[in-house]
Amino acid sequence: MMLIHCPYCDEKRPEIEFAYAGEAHIARPDAAEQQEMSDAQWSEFLFIRDNKRGEHCERWWHANGCNMFFNAVRNTVTDKFVKTYKMGQKRPSASQISKWNEGGNV
Amino acid sequence: MSFDIKIDQGVEIPEVLQSGRVVAELAGEKVRLSLRVKSADRTAVAKALGFTLPAKIGATSSKVGITCACLGPDEWIVIADQDKGGKLYGKALKLASKYDMSVTDVSFRNIGITVTGEGAADMINVGCPLDLRLAAFPVGSCTRSVYEAVPILLYRRAEDSFTVECWRSFAPYVVGLMAAHRSGAAST
Ligand SMILES: [Zn+2]
């Protein structure tokens, strides 16, 4: 079992308290935008994801803890959590992620 | 609003948990209030209620018959004895019309099981992977977590005493698991 750092609890907690919640930083179109979207665009928003190999920004939910959603950079090959951060923070740049990686930050 | 309804918990503590290194008991009916309060109003609401709403997730405050735990950034649970709870609920409801907050009576969602004795932390750890060493989970800590597959609320009342709360419908399962661990593992 992994320990995952929750940025709200500010603690490493057992993996089974968390639930994965898909790719992060996908903004939901607002009501007006939705009216303008074609079916193809809408299905793209709903279903099409990068499915990235390597460092992936994704949402996690501390369901059996503080009940908050947060974002994480996780390597989809090694399963290493590079960093977790609060909702509302910007998607980290590639150079930021490599800096975290060098720092051994989890 | 009256809270003195006594309902059958439908849970019995098996004999194996009634004596020895770990003793389990039902905590009795409590009043449970779920509070959501915006941070700007936290101090004012706490002052009006008469106890602290701790700002740190996992921290608790307590006074006679009332325990208040911070479960999330804007979420607290208040667990009170029945003689305190009714008045508290009325007070909180009034505050909710004045401040940026909500209050929900969740008294009958959970039941509490106290687990006490020198083997208490071991018993919890059989089903819950939290770090329960005193330094990591000191007396007064309270958090949601899991026991086997069951969502729980875990509160450390003293070094060797915990309260495990779970949904009422799960309680026979949780108590049964504890009894199985107790009788199956000599070290527990
Ligand atoms: Zn958390």
mmCIF file of C-alpha atoms and ligand atoms in Angstrom:
data_model
loop_
_atom_site.group_PDB
_atom_site.id
_atom_site.type_symbol
_atom_site.label_atom_id
_atom_site.label_comp_id
_atom_site.label_asym_id
_atom_site.label_seq_id
_atom_site.Cartn_x
_atom_site.Cartn_y
_atom_site.Cartn_z
ATOM 1 C CA MET A 1 0.000 0.000 0.000
ATOM 2 C CA MET A 2 1.184 3.511 -0.794
ATOM 3 C CA LEU A 3 1.055 6.527 1.436
ATOM 4 C CA ILE A 4 -0.355 9.596 -0.294
ATOM 5 C CA HIS A 5 0.231 13.117 0.951
ATOM 6 C CA CYS A 6 -3.052 14.999 1.314
ATOM 7 C CA PRO A 7 -2.391 18.749 0.913
ATOM 8 C CA TYR A 8 -5.386 19.606 3.118
ATOM 9 C CA CYS A 9 -4.644 17.206 5.974
ATOM 10 C CA ASP A 10 -0.945 17.892 5.354
ATOM 11 C CA GLU A 11 -0.234 14.280 6.197
ATOM 12 C CA LYS A 12 0.703 11.108 4.400
ATOM 13 C CA ARG A 13 -2.261 8.798 4.631
ATOM 14 C CA PRO A 14 -3.004 5.220 3.543
ATOM 15 C CA GLU A 15 -3.888 4.811 -0.110
ATOM 16 C CA ILE A 16 -7.190 3.061 0.656
ATOM 17 C CA GLU A 17 -8.587 6.294 2.105
ATOM 18 C CA PHE A 18 -8.364 7.886 -1.360
ATOM 19 C CA ALA A 19 -10.205 7.564 -4.641
ATOM 20 C CA TYR A 20 -8.837 8.414 -8.087
ATOM 21 C CA ALA A 21 -10.929 10.989 -9.912
ATOM 22 C CA GLY A 22 -9.527 11.293 -13.427
ATOM 23 C CA GLU A 23 -7.348 13.769 -15.281
ATOM 24 C CA ALA A 24 -6.951 17.200 -13.687
ATOM 25 C CA HIS A 25 -7.238 20.728 -15.091
ATOM 26 C CA ILE A 26 -10.107 20.003 -17.477
ATOM 27 C CA ALA A 27 -12.332 23.054 -17.280
ATOM 28 C CA ARG A 28 -16.045 22.396 -17.663
ATOM 29 C CA PRO A 29 -17.552 24.612 -20.371
ATOM 30 C CA ASP A 30 -20.034 27.098 -18.927
ATOM 31 C CA ALA A 31 -23.728 27.025 -19.837
ATOM 32 C CA ALA A 32 -23.359 29.460 -22.751
ATOM 33 C CA GLU A 33 -20.411 27.556 -24.176
ATOM 34 C CA GLN A 34 -22.300 24.290 -23.898
ATOM 35 C CA GLN A 35 -25.089 25.746 -26.066
ATOM 36 C CA GLU A 36 -22.567 26.443 -28.805
ATOM 37 C CA MET A 37 -20.836 23.068 -28.679
ATOM 38 C CA SER A 38 -21.417 20.319 -31.216
ATOM 39 C CA ASP A 39 -22.050 16.739 -30.098
ATOM 40 C CA ALA A 40 -18.523 15.895 -31.173
ATOM 41 C CA GLN A 41 -17.043 18.685 -29.045
ATOM 42 C CA TRP A 42 -19.196 17.691 -26.094
ATOM 43 C CA SER A 43 -18.156 14.038 -26.286
ATOM 44 C CA GLU A 44 -14.551 15.163 -26.612
ATOM 45 C CA PHE A 45 -14.917 17.098 -23.370
ATOM 46 C CA LEU A 46 -16.621 14.207 -21.609
ATOM 47 C CA PHE A 47 -14.594 11.249 -22.758
ATOM 48 C CA ILE A 48 -11.342 12.078 -24.525
ATOM 49 C CA ARG A 49 -8.295 12.150 -22.267
ATOM 50 C CA ASP A 50 -4.531 12.327 -22.840
ATOM 51 C CA ASN A 51 -3.849 8.931 -21.225
ATOM 52 C CA LYS A 52 -0.330 10.111 -20.697
ATOM 53 C CA ARG A 53 2.688 7.895 -20.193
ATOM 54 C CA GLY A 54 4.802 9.493 -17.503
ATOM 55 C CA GLU A 55 4.020 12.454 -15.276
ATOM 56 C CA HIS A 56 0.289 12.982 -15.265
ATOM 57 C CA CYS A 57 -1.764 15.676 -13.508
ATOM 58 C CA GLU A 58 -4.793 14.006 -11.995
ATOM 59 C CA ARG A 59 -7.488 14.476 -9.391
ATOM 60 C CA TRP A 60 -7.673 12.519 -6.185
ATOM 61 C CA TRP A 61 -10.332 12.522 -3.520
ATOM 62 C CA HIS A 62 -9.580 12.001 0.174
ATOM 63 C CA ALA A 63 -12.921 10.256 0.508
ATOM 64 C CA ASN A 64 -12.329 8.581 3.863
ATOM 65 C CA GLY A 65 -10.430 11.517 5.326
ATOM 66 C CA CYS A 66 -11.001 15.244 4.968
ATOM 67 C CA ASN A 67 -13.386 14.637 2.033
ATOM 68 C CA MET A 68 -11.528 17.131 -0.206
ATOM 69 C CA PHE A 69 -10.553 16.792 -3.843
ATOM 70 C CA PHE A 70 -6.986 17.764 -4.712
ATOM 71 C CA ASN A 71 -4.580 17.384 -7.623
ATOM 72 C CA ALA A 72 -1.487 15.244 -7.933
ATOM 73 C CA VAL A 73 1.377 14.775 -10.333
ATOM 74 C CA ARG A 74 1.841 11.027 -10.577
ATOM 75 C CA ASN A 75 4.098 9.054 -12.860
ATOM 76 C CA THR A 76 1.871 6.550 -14.647
ATOM 77 C CA VAL A 77 4.827 4.259 -15.336
ATOM 78 C CA THR A 78 6.391 4.082 -11.877
ATOM 79 C CA ASP A 79 3.274 5.058 -9.883
ATOM 80 C CA LYS A 80 5.397 7.606 -8.015
ATOM 81 C CA PHE A 81 3.494 10.567 -6.600
ATOM 82 C CA VAL A 82 5.785 13.476 -7.486
ATOM 83 C CA LYS A 83 3.661 16.104 -5.744
ATOM 84 C CA THR A 84 0.161 16.775 -4.514
ATOM 85 C CA TYR A 85 -1.352 20.266 -4.471
ATOM 86 C CA LYS A 86 -4.570 22.018 -3.571
ATOM 87 C CA MET A 87 -7.450 22.672 -5.943
ATOM 88 C CA GLY A 88 -7.196 26.036 -7.631
ATOM 89 C CA GLN A 89 -3.418 25.894 -8.021
ATOM 90 C CA LYS A 90 -2.209 26.052 -11.602
ATOM 91 C CA ARG A 91 -1.029 23.048 -13.578
ATOM 92 C CA PRO A 92 2.705 22.790 -12.807
ATOM 93 C CA SER A 93 5.108 23.348 -15.694
ATOM 94 C CA ALA A 94 7.397 20.590 -16.964
ATOM 95 C CA SER A 95 10.397 22.338 -15.418
ATOM 96 C CA GLN A 96 8.622 22.611 -12.070
ATOM 97 C CA ILE A 97 7.841 18.912 -12.170
ATOM 98 C CA SER A 98 11.440 17.989 -12.942
ATOM 99 C CA LYS A 99 12.596 20.231 -10.089
ATOM 100 C CA TRP A 100 10.243 18.375 -7.744
ATOM 101 C CA ASN A 101 11.565 15.111 -9.088
ATOM 102 C CA GLU A 102 15.153 16.113 -8.389
ATOM 103 C CA GLY A 103 14.243 17.227 -4.906
ATOM 104 C CA GLY A 104 12.801 13.795 -4.228
ATOM 105 C CA ASN A 105 9.629 15.573 -3.193
ATOM 106 C CA VAL A 106 6.584 13.434 -2.607
ATOM 107 C CA MET B 1 -36.507 19.257 19.259
ATOM 108 C CA SER B 2 -36.141 16.232 21.481
ATOM 109 C CA PHE B 3 -33.252 13.836 21.283
ATOM 110 C CA ASP B 4 -34.241 11.411 23.984
ATOM 111 C CA ILE B 5 -35.454 8.765 21.564
ATOM 112 C CA LYS B 6 -33.979 5.461 22.588
ATOM 113 C CA ILE B 7 -33.665 3.154 19.671
ATOM 114 C CA ASP B 8 -32.461 -0.382 19.615
ATOM 115 C CA GLN B 9 -28.942 -0.331 18.255
ATOM 116 C CA GLY B 10 -29.232 -3.940 17.251
ATOM 117 C CA VAL B 11 -25.648 -4.482 18.253
ATOM 118 C CA GLU B 12 -24.331 -6.711 20.970
ATOM 119 C CA ILE B 13 -20.780 -6.821 22.160
ATOM 120 C CA PRO B 14 -19.550 -10.429 21.930
ATOM 121 C CA GLU B 15 -18.171 -12.020 25.079
ATOM 122 C CA VAL B 16 -14.648 -12.163 23.725
ATOM 123 C CA LEU B 17 -14.585 -8.343 23.688
ATOM 124 C CA GLN B 18 -15.911 -7.936 27.207
ATOM 125 C CA SER B 19 -12.697 -8.584 29.132
ATOM 126 C CA GLY B 20 -8.952 -8.848 28.760
ATOM 127 C CA ARG B 21 -6.431 -6.653 26.955
ATOM 128 C CA VAL B 22 -9.110 -5.000 24.824
ATOM 129 C CA VAL B 23 -12.625 -4.232 25.949
ATOM 130 C CA ALA B 24 -15.304 -2.912 23.599
ATOM 131 C CA GLU B 25 -18.436 -1.140 24.759
ATOM 132 C CA LEU B 26 -21.260 0.710 23.080
ATOM 133 C CA ALA B 27 -20.854 4.423 23.663
ATOM 134 C CA GLY B 28 -24.603 4.949 24.049
ATOM 135 C CA GLU B 29 -26.832 7.268 22.072
ATOM 136 C CA LYS B 30 -25.285 10.647 21.308
ATOM 137 C CA VAL B 31 -26.337 13.809 19.571
ATOM 138 C CA ARG B 32 -24.227 14.378 16.459
ATOM 139 C CA LEU B 33 -24.236 17.651 14.581
ATOM 140 C CA SER B 34 -22.439 18.197 11.310
ATOM 141 C CA LEU B 35 -21.326 21.820 11.014
ATOM 142 C CA ARG B 36 -20.028 23.537 7.909
ATOM 143 C CA VAL B 37 -18.696 27.011 8.693
ATOM 144 C CA LYS B 38 -16.871 29.469 6.429
ATOM 145 C CA SER B 39 -13.495 30.352 7.919
ATOM 146 C CA ALA B 40 -14.353 34.036 8.370
ATOM 147 C CA ASP B 41 -17.148 33.081 10.782
ATOM 148 C CA ARG B 42 -15.385 30.242 12.612
ATOM 149 C CA THR B 43 -14.309 32.194 15.692
ATOM 150 C CA ALA B 44 -17.625 33.998 16.121
ATOM 151 C CA VAL B 45 -19.615 30.768 15.801
ATOM 152 C CA ALA B 46 -17.331 29.009 18.272
ATOM 153 C CA LYS B 47 -17.729 31.830 20.771
ATOM 154 C CA ALA B 48 -21.501 31.673 20.500
ATOM 155 C CA LEU B 49 -21.549 27.887 20.857
ATOM 156 C CA GLY B 50 -19.254 27.977 23.877
ATOM 157 C CA PHE B 51 -16.482 25.713 22.621
ATOM 158 C CA THR B 52 -13.632 25.948 20.138
ATOM 159 C CA LEU B 53 -13.948 24.919 16.503
ATOM 160 C CA PRO B 54 -10.337 23.806 15.988
ATOM 161 C CA ALA B 55 -8.797 25.110 12.765
ATOM 162 C CA LYS B 56 -6.518 22.132 12.224
ATOM 163 C CA ILE B 57 -7.954 19.054 10.518
ATOM 164 C CA GLY B 58 -7.847 16.140 12.953
ATOM 165 C CA ALA B 59 -7.848 18.320 16.079
ATOM 166 C CA THR B 60 -10.601 18.315 18.691
ATOM 167 C CA SER B 61 -11.838 20.484 21.491
ATOM 168 C CA SER B 62 -13.910 19.236 24.349
ATOM 169 C CA LYS B 63 -15.818 20.305 27.380
ATOM 170 C CA VAL B 64 -18.047 18.284 29.670
ATOM 171 C CA GLY B 65 -20.329 16.119 27.547
ATOM 172 C CA ILE B 66 -19.310 17.710 24.225
ATOM 173 C CA THR B 67 -16.534 16.869 21.768
ATOM 174 C CA CYS B 68 -15.957 18.882 18.614
ATOM 175 C CA ALA B 69 -13.644 17.599 15.880
ATOM 176 C CA CYS B 70 -12.393 19.329 12.745
ATOM 177 C CA LEU B 71 -12.835 16.822 9.898
ATOM 178 C CA GLY B 72 -12.157 19.015 6.870
ATOM 179 C CA PRO B 73 -11.176 22.609 6.003
ATOM 180 C CA ASP B 74 -14.690 23.888 6.770
ATOM 181 C CA GLU B 75 -16.264 20.875 8.419
ATOM 182 C CA TRP B 76 -16.734 19.920 12.050
ATOM 183 C CA ILE B 77 -18.635 17.229 13.870
ATOM 184 C CA VAL B 78 -19.977 17.838 17.347
ATOM 185 C CA ILE B 79 -20.712 14.750 19.425
ATOM 186 C CA ALA B 80 -22.629 15.508 22.594
ATOM 187 C CA ASP B 81 -24.386 13.712 25.407
ATOM 188 C CA GLN B 82 -28.128 13.667 24.945
ATOM 189 C CA ASP B 83 -28.818 16.101 27.785
ATOM 190 C CA LYS B 84 -26.578 18.701 26.115
ATOM 191 C CA GLY B 85 -27.443 18.032 22.489
ATOM 192 C CA GLY B 86 -30.982 19.326 22.109
ATOM 193 C CA LYS B 87 -30.144 22.777 23.381
ATOM 194 C CA LEU B 88 -26.986 22.854 21.310
ATOM 195 C CA TYR B 89 -28.874 21.995 18.139
ATOM 196 C CA GLY B 90 -31.354 24.816 18.718
ATOM 197 C CA LYS B 91 -28.535 27.236 19.334
ATOM 198 C CA ALA B 92 -26.653 26.126 16.221
ATOM 199 C CA LEU B 93 -29.779 26.429 14.070
ATOM 200 C CA LYS B 94 -30.211 30.019 15.199
ATOM 201 C CA LEU B 95 -26.584 30.778 14.404
ATOM 202 C CA ALA B 96 -27.016 29.278 10.953
ATOM 203 C CA SER B 97 -29.448 32.027 10.025
ATOM 204 C CA LYS B 98 -26.948 34.653 11.076
ATOM 205 C CA TYR B 99 -23.616 33.289 9.890
ATOM 206 C CA ASP B 100 -22.231 31.634 6.785
ATOM 207 C CA MET B 101 -22.770 28.119 8.072
ATOM 208 C CA SER B 102 -24.993 25.073 8.002
ATOM 209 C CA VAL B 103 -25.955 22.599 10.674
ATOM 210 C CA THR B 104 -27.313 19.110 10.109
ATOM 211 C CA ASP B 105 -28.495 16.648 12.714
ATOM 212 C CA VAL B 106 -26.791 13.339 11.940
ATOM 213 C CA SER B 107 -27.325 11.772 15.362
ATOM 214 C CA PHE B 108 -28.747 8.523 14.098
ATOM 215 C CA ARG B 109 -26.249 7.934 11.312
ATOM 216 C CA ASN B 110 -23.500 6.536 13.520
ATOM 217 C CA ILE B 111 -23.055 4.496 16.590
ATOM 218 C CA GLY B 112 -19.976 4.714 18.772
ATOM 219 C CA ILE B 113 -17.960 1.770 20.033
ATOM 220 C CA THR B 114 -15.331 2.478 22.657
ATOM 221 C CA VAL B 115 -12.256 0.284 22.479
ATOM 222 C CA THR B 116 -10.159 0.389 25.619
ATOM 223 C CA GLY B 117 -7.168 -1.440 27.027
ATOM 224 C CA GLU B 118 -3.457 -1.955 26.444
ATOM 225 C CA GLY B 119 -4.220 -3.758 23.181
ATOM 226 C CA ALA B 120 -6.599 -1.059 21.908
ATOM 227 C CA ALA B 121 -4.302 0.486 19.283
ATOM 228 C CA ASP B 122 -3.336 -2.993 18.024
ATOM 229 C CA MET B 123 -6.989 -3.915 17.706
ATOM 230 C CA ILE B 124 -7.745 -0.775 15.681
ATOM 231 C CA ASN B 125 -4.655 -1.307 13.547
ATOM 232 C CA VAL B 126 -5.752 -4.780 12.528
ATOM 233 C CA GLY B 127 -8.420 -3.136 10.404
ATOM 234 C CA CYS B 128 -7.161 0.433 10.000
ATOM 235 C CA PRO B 129 -3.782 1.301 8.460
ATOM 236 C CA LEU B 130 -3.348 4.702 10.154
ATOM 237 C CA ASP B 131 -0.154 5.365 12.073
ATOM 238 C CA LEU B 132 -1.458 5.143 15.639
ATOM 239 C CA ARG B 133 1.788 5.742 17.493
ATOM 240 C CA LEU B 134 1.215 8.487 20.048
ATOM 241 C CA ALA B 135 3.527 10.903 18.243
ATOM 242 C CA ALA B 136 1.585 10.509 14.989
ATOM 243 C CA PHE B 137 -1.927 10.258 16.440
ATOM 244 C CA PRO B 138 -1.871 11.935 19.849
ATOM 245 C CA VAL B 139 -4.610 11.873 22.461
ATOM 246 C CA GLY B 140 -7.460 14.085 21.247
ATOM 247 C CA SER B 141 -6.951 13.271 17.550
ATOM 248 C CA CYS B 142 -10.026 12.521 15.484
ATOM 249 C CA THR B 143 -10.297 11.600 11.833
ATOM 250 C CA ARG B 144 -12.325 9.742 9.281
ATOM 251 C CA SER B 145 -10.636 6.591 8.061
ATOM 252 C CA VAL B 146 -11.507 2.961 7.338
ATOM 253 C CA TYR B 147 -11.799 -0.230 9.383
ATOM 254 C CA GLU B 148 -11.437 -3.128 6.969
ATOM 255 C CA ALA B 149 -13.805 -1.877 4.249
ATOM 256 C CA VAL B 150 -15.985 0.268 6.509
ATOM 257 C CA PRO B 151 -15.742 4.072 6.690
ATOM 258 C CA ILE B 152 -15.193 5.061 10.314
ATOM 259 C CA LEU B 153 -14.632 8.039 12.541
ATOM 260 C CA LEU B 154 -11.731 7.354 14.891
ATOM 261 C CA TYR B 155 -11.182 9.381 18.052
ATOM 262 C CA ARG B 156 -8.380 8.838 20.544
ATOM 263 C CA ARG B 157 -9.813 9.575 23.992
ATOM 264 C CA ALA B 158 -6.714 8.492 25.889
ATOM 265 C CA GLU B 159 -3.496 6.670 25.157
ATOM 266 C CA ASP B 160 -5.226 3.295 25.423
ATOM 267 C CA SER B 161 -8.780 4.274 24.617
ATOM 268 C CA PHE B 162 -10.471 5.001 21.300
ATOM 269 C CA THR B 163 -13.965 5.564 20.026
ATOM 270 C CA VAL B 164 -14.755 3.990 16.680
ATOM 271 C CA GLU B 165 -17.893 5.346 15.063
ATOM 272 C CA CYS B 166 -19.439 3.759 12.024
ATOM 273 C CA TRP B 167 -22.767 3.776 10.246
ATOM 274 C CA ARG B 168 -25.408 2.006 12.288
ATOM 275 C CA SER B 169 -26.018 -0.607 9.601
ATOM 276 C CA PHE B 170 -22.310 -1.514 9.531
ATOM 277 C CA ALA B 171 -21.939 -1.842 13.293
ATOM 278 C CA PRO B 172 -22.676 -5.572 13.612
ATOM 279 C CA TYR B 173 -20.080 -6.191 10.901
ATOM 280 C CA VAL B 174 -17.456 -4.014 12.627
ATOM 281 C CA VAL B 175 -18.050 -5.554 16.032
ATOM 282 C CA GLY B 176 -18.011 -9.016 14.472
ATOM 283 C CA LEU B 177 -14.667 -8.277 12.799
ATOM 284 C CA MET B 178 -13.205 -7.043 16.057
ATOM 285 C CA ALA B 179 -14.372 -10.183 17.820
ATOM 286 C CA ALA B 180 -12.892 -12.350 15.066
ATOM 287 C CA HIS B 181 -9.550 -10.568 15.330
ATOM 288 C CA ARG B 182 -9.628 -10.823 19.099
ATOM 289 C CA SER B 183 -10.293 -14.549 19.185
ATOM 290 C CA GLY B 184 -8.158 -15.384 16.159
ATOM 291 C CA ALA B 185 -4.966 -13.528 16.981
ATOM 292 C CA ALA B 186 -3.396 -14.096 20.373
ATOM 293 C CA SER B 187 -1.342 -10.928 20.011
ATOM 294 C CA THR B 188 -4.370 -8.695 19.696
HETATM 295 ZN ZN ZN C 1 -7.167 14.980 3.527
#
